Coordinates of C-alpha atoms and ligand atoms in Angstrom, one line a residue:
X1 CA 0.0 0.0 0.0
X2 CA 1.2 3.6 -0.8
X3 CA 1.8 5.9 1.9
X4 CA -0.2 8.5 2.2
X5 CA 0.9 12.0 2.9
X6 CA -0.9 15.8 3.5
X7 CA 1.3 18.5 2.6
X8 CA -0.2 21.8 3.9
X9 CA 1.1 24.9 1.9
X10 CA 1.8 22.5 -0.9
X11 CA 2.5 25.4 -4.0
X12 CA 4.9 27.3 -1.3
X13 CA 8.8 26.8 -2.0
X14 CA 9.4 24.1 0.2
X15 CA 6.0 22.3 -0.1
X16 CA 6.7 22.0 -4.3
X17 CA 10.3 20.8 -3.0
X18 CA 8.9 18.0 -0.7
X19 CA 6.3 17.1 -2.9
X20 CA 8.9 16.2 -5.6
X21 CA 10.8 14.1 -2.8
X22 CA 7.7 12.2 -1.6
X23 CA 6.6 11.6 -5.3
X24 CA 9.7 9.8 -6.0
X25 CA 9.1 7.5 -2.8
X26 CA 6.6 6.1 -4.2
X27 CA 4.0 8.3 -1.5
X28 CA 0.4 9.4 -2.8
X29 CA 0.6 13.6 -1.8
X30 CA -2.5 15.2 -1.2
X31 CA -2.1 18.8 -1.4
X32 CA -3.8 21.8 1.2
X33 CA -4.8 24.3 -1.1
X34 CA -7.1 27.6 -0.2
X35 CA -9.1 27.9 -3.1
X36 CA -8.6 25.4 -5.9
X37 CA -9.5 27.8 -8.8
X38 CA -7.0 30.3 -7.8
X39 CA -3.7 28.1 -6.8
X40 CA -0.5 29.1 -8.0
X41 CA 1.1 26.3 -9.8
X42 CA 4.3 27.9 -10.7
X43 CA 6.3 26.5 -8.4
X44 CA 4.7 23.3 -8.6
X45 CA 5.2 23.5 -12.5
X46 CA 9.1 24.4 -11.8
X47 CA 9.2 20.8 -10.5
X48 CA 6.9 19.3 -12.5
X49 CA 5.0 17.8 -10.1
X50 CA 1.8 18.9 -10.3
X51 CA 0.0 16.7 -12.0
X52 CA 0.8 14.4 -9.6
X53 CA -0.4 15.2 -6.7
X54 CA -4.1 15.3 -5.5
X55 CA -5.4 19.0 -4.1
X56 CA -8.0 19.3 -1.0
X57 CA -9.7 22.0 -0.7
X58 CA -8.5 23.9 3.0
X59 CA -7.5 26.9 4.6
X60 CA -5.4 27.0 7.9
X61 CA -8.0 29.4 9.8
X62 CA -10.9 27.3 9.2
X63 CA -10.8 24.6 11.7
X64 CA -13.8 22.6 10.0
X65 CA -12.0 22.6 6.7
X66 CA -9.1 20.8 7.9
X67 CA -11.2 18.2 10.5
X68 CA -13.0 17.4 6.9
X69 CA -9.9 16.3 5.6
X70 CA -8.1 14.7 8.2
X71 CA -11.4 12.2 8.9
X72 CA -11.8 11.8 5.4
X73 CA -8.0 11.0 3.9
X74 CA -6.3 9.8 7.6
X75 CA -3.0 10.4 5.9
X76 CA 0.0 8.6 7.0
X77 CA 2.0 11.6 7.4
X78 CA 1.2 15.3 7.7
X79 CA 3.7 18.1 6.5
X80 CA 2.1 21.6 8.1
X81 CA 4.4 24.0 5.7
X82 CA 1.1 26.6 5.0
X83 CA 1.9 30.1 7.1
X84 CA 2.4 33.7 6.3
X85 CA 5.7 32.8 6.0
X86 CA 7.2 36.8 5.6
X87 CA 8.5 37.8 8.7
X88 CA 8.6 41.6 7.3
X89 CA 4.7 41.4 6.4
X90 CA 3.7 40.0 10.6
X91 CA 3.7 43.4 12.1
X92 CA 1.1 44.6 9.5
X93 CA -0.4 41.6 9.3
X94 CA 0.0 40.1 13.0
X95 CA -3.3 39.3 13.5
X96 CA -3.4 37.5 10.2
X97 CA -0.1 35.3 11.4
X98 CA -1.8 34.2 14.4
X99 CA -4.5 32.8 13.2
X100 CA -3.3 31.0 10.4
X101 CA 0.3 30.4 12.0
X102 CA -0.6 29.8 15.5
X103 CA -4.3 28.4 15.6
X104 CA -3.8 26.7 12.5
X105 CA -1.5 24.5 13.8
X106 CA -3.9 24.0 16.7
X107 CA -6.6 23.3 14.6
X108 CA -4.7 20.5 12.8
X109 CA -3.1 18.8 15.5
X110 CA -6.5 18.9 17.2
X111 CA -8.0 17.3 14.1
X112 CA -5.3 14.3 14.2
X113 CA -5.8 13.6 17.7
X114 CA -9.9 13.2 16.8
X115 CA -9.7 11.7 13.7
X116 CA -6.6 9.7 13.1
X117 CA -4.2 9.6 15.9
X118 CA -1.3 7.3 14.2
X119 CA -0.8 10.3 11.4
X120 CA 2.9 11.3 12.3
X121 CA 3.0 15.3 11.8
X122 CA 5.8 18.0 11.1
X123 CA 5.8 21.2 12.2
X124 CA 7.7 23.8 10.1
X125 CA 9.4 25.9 12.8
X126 CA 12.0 28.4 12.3
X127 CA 15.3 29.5 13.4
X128 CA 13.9 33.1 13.7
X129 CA 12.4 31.7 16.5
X130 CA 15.4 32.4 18.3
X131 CA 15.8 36.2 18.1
X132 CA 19.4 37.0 18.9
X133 CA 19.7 34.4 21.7
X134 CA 22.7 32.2 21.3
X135 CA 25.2 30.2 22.9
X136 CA 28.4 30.9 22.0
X137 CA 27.8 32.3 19.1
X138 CA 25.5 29.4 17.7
X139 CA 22.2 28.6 17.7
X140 CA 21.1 24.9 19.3
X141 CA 18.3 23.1 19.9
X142 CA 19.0 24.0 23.5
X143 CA 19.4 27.9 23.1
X144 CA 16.6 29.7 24.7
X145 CA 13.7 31.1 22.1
X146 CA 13.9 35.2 22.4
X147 CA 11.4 35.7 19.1
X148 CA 11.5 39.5 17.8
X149 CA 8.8 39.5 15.2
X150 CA 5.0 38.5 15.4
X151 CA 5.6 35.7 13.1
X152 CA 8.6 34.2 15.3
X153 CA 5.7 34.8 17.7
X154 CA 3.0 32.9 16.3
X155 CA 5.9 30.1 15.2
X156 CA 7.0 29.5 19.1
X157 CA 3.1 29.2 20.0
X158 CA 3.3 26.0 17.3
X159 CA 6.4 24.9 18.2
X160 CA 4.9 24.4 21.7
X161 CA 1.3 23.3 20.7
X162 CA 3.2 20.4 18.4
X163 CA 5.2 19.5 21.6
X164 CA 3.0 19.7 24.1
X165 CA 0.3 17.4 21.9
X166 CA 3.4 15.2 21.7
X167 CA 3.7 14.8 25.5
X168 CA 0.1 15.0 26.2
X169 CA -1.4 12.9 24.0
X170 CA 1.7 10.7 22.5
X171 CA 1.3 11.6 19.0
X172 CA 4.0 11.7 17.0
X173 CA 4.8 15.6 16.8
X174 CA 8.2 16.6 14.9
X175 CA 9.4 20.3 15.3
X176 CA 12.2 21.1 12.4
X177 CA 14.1 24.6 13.5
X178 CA 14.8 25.3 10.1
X179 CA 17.5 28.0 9.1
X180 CA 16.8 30.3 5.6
X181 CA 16.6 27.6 3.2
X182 CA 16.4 29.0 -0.6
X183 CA 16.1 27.9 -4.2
X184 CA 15.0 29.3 -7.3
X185 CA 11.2 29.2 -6.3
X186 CA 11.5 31.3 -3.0
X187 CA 9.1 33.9 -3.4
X188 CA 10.1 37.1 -5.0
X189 CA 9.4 39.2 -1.5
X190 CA 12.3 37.4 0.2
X191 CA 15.7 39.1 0.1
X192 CA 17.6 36.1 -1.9
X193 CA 15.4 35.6 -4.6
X194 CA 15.0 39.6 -5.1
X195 CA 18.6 39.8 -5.0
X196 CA 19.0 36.8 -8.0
X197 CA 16.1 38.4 -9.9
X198 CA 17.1 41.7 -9.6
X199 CA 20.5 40.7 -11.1
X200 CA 19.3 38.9 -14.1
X201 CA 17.1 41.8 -14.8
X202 CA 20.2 44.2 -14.6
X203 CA 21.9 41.6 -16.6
X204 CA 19.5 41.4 -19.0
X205 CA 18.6 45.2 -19.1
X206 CA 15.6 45.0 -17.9
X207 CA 16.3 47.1 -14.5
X208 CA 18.8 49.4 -13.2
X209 CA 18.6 49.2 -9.8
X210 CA 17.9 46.5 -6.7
X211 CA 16.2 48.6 -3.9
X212 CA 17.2 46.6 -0.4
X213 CA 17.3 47.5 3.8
X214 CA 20.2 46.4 5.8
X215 CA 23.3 45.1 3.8
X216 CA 25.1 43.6 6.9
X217 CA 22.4 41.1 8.4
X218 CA 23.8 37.5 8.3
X219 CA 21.7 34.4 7.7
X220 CA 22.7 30.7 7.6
X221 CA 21.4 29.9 4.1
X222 CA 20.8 26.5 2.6
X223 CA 19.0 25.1 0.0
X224 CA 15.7 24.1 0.5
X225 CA 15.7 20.8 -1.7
X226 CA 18.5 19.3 1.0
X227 CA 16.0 20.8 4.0
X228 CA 13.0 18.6 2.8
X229 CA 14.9 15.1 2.9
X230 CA 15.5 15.9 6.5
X231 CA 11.6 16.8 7.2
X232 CA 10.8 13.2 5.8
X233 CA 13.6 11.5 8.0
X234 CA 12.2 13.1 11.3
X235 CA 8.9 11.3 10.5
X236 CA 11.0 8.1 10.1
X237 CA 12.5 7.9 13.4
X238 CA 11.2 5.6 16.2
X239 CA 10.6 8.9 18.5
X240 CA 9.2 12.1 17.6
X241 CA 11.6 14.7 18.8
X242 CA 12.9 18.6 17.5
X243 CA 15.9 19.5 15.1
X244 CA 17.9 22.2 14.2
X245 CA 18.7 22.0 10.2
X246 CA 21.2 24.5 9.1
X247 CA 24.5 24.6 7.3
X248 CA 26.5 26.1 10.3
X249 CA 27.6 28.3 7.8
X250 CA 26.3 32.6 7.9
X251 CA 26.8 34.8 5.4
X252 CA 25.7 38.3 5.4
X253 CA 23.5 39.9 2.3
X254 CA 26.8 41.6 1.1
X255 CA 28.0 38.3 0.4
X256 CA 25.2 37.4 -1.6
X257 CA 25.6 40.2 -3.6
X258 CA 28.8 39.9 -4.1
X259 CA 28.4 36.1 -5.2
X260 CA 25.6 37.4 -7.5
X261 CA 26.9 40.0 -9.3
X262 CA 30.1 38.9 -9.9
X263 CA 28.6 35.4 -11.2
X264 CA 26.9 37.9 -14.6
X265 CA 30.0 39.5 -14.6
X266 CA 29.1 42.7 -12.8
X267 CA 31.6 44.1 -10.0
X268 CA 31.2 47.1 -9.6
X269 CA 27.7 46.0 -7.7
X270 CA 27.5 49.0 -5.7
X271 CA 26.1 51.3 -7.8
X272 CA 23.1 48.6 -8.8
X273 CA 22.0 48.6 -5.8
X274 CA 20.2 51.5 -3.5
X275 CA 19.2 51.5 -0.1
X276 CA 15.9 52.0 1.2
X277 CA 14.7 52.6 5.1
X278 CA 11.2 51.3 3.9
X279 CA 12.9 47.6 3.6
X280 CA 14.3 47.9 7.7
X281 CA 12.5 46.0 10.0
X282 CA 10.9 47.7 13.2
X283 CA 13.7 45.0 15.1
X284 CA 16.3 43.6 13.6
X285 CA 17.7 40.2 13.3
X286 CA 21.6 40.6 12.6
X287 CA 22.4 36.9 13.3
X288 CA 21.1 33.3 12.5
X289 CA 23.5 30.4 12.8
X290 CA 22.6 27.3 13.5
X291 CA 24.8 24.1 15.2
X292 CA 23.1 20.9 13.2
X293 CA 25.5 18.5 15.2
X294 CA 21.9 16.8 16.2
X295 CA 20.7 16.0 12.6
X296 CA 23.5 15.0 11.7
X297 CA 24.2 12.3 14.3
X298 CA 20.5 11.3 14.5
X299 CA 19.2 11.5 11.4
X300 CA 22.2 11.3 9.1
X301 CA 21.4 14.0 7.6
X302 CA 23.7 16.8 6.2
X303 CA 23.4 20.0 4.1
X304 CA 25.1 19.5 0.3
X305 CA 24.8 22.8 -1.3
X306 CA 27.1 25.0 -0.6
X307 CA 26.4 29.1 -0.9
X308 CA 27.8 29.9 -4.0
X309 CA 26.6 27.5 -5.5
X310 CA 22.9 28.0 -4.0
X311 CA 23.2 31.9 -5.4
X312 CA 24.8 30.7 -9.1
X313 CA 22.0 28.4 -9.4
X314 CA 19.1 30.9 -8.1
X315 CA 20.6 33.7 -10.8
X316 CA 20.8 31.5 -13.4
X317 CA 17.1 30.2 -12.4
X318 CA 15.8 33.9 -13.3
X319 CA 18.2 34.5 -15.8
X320 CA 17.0 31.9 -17.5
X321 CA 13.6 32.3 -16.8
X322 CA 13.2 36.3 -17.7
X323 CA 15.5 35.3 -21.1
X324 CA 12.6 33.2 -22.4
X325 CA 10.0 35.9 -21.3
X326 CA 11.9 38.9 -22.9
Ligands
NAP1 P1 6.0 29.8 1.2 O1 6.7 29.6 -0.1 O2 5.6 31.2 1.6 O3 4.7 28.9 1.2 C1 3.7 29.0 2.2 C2 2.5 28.3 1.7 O4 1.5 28.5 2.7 C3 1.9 28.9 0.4 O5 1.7 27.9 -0.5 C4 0.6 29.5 0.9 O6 -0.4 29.4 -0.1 C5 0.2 28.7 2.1 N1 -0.7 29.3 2.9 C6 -0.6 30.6 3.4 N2 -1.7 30.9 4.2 C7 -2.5 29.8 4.2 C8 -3.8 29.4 4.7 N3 -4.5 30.3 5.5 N4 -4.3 28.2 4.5 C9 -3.6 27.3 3.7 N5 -2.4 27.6 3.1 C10 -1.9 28.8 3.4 O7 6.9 29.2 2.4 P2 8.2 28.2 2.4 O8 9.4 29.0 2.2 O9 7.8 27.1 1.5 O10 8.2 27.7 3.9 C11 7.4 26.6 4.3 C12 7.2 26.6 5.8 O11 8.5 26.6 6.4 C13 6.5 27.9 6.2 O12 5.7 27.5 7.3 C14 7.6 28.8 6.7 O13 7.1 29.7 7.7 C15 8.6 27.8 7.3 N6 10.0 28.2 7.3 C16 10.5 28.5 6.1 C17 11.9 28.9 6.1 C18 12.6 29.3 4.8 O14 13.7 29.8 4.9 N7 12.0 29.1 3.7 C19 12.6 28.8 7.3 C20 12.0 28.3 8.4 C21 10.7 28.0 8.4 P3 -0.9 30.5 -1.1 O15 -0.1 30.2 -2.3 O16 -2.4 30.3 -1.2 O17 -0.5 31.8 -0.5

């Protein structure tokens, strides 16, 4: 028998990614989807996976929508990737965050524990979780959660919700802490992928200009088709527990840009690119960096792309992409 999985924000980044992996191990993938007239399919397309999978009709902030589901499918597995996932958009949109962020994940795990209690579930934390708390520098699954924005907010309320239904009810509830993972599907509003676009349209002279905030905040940045192998191992384990996936490796924005321009053979960046208060954050993260030792060891899982060649392959990604569209 196939196993069945229910990937929640399943056109997202990292939900397109997974759906690929899960696909080619043989699982049947239901995909969450708000309204199924209006779903995005470009990043799905990217992949070319969408065909394959099977949509459900759902939205995170309407509880009876996803107790429908669960007691219908009673899915093997359950990937909860759907969230407003921009941390820059939670202070206008806080209340927004919560519900679908926060009470969404309530809503689902409470669904599980009703309907089919053996469905092994993932939460999609975050490293932003963490704020600037560190130890030593480095970021653990130990370090304690400081979270500066409302979406790190309404993230630690579902970190603990999948924990506590773990301990309460003995479900099987997995929290990955997951540090900036990229590719060339992030959405555009994300710093990466504006950077990579922005400097295939300058290549291609089709802008002049990248308009960004603070050039010195550091991320550890991965790629997100390594992240989603890991996600799938945590569900394979005998115990449910929480990990920390990260490269151990920051970088700041700078960097980026550096590795960006210089790849189209621009390096005098500088000029390209124009600062803009509008793009700071009312509190700033200056730096992520995560200590994976725990994945590694437990699940055997490691990181493989390294940073330059995550930024090559997201400018060439819209480099290629705006080319055909020109
Ligand atoms: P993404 O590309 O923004 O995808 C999020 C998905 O959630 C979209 O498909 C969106 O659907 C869906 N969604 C939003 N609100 C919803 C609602 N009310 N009901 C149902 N679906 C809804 O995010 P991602 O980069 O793939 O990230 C996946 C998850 O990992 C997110 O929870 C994110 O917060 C978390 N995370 C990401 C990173 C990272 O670096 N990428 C790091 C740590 C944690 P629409 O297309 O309809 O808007």
């Amino acid at each position: 028998m196939k196993k069945k999985a229910l990937i929640t924000g399943v056109a997202g980044q990292d939900g397109a990614y997974l759906s690929k992996f899960l696909l080619a191990k043989g699982y049947e993938v239901l995909g969450l989807a708000r309204d199924l007239t209006a779903v995005n399919f470009e990043n799905l397309d990217f992949l070319n996976v969408r065909e394959k999978i099977t949509f459900v009709n759902g939205d995170m902030a309407d509880e009876e929508s996803l107790r429908k589901i669960i007691a219908e499918h009673q899915p093997d597995e359950v990937y909860n990737l759907a969230a407003q996932s921009f941390v820059g958009a939670s202070w206008e949109q806080a209340k927004l965050t919560t519900e679908v962020n926060s009470l969404g994940v309530l809503y689902l795990l409470t669904a599980i524990k009703d309907f089919s209690p053996k469905t092994k579930f993932y939460q999609a934390s975050t490293s932003e979780m963490f704020g600037d708390s560190h130890t030593e520098g480095l970021q653990t699954e130990e370090t304690p959660f400081h979270p500066k924005s409302p979406y790190a907010i309404s993230k630690l309320y579902a970190y603990w919700m999948t924990v506590n239904f773990r301990e309460s009810y003995g479900m099987f509830c997995a929290n990955g802490i997951l540090f900036n993972h990229e590719s060339p599907i992030r959405g555009l509003r994300f710093v990466t992928r504006k950077i990579s676009d922005g400097v295939a349209r300058i290549k291609l002279g089709l802008a002049e200009e990248i308009r960004l905030g603070n050039l010195d905040s550091k991320r550890d940045w991965g790629f997100a088709g390594d992240y989603v192998k890991a996600m799938w191992l945590m569900l394979q384990q005998e115990k449910p527990d929480n990990y920390i996936l990260s490269t151990g490796v920051t970088h700041s924005i700078r960097d980026f840009l550096n590795v960006a321009f210089e790849h189209v053979g621009i390096n005098d960046w500088e000029r390209y690119v124009k600062i803009d208060p509008q793009f700071n954050r009312p509190v700033e993260l200056y730096a992520l960096h995560g200590k994976n030792d725990k994945a590694k060891k437990v699940l055997g899982w490691e990181s493989e792309v390294g940073f330059e060649e995550l930024v090559k392959m997201m400018v060439d990604a819209d480099v290629e992409r705006l080319s055909k569209n020109k």
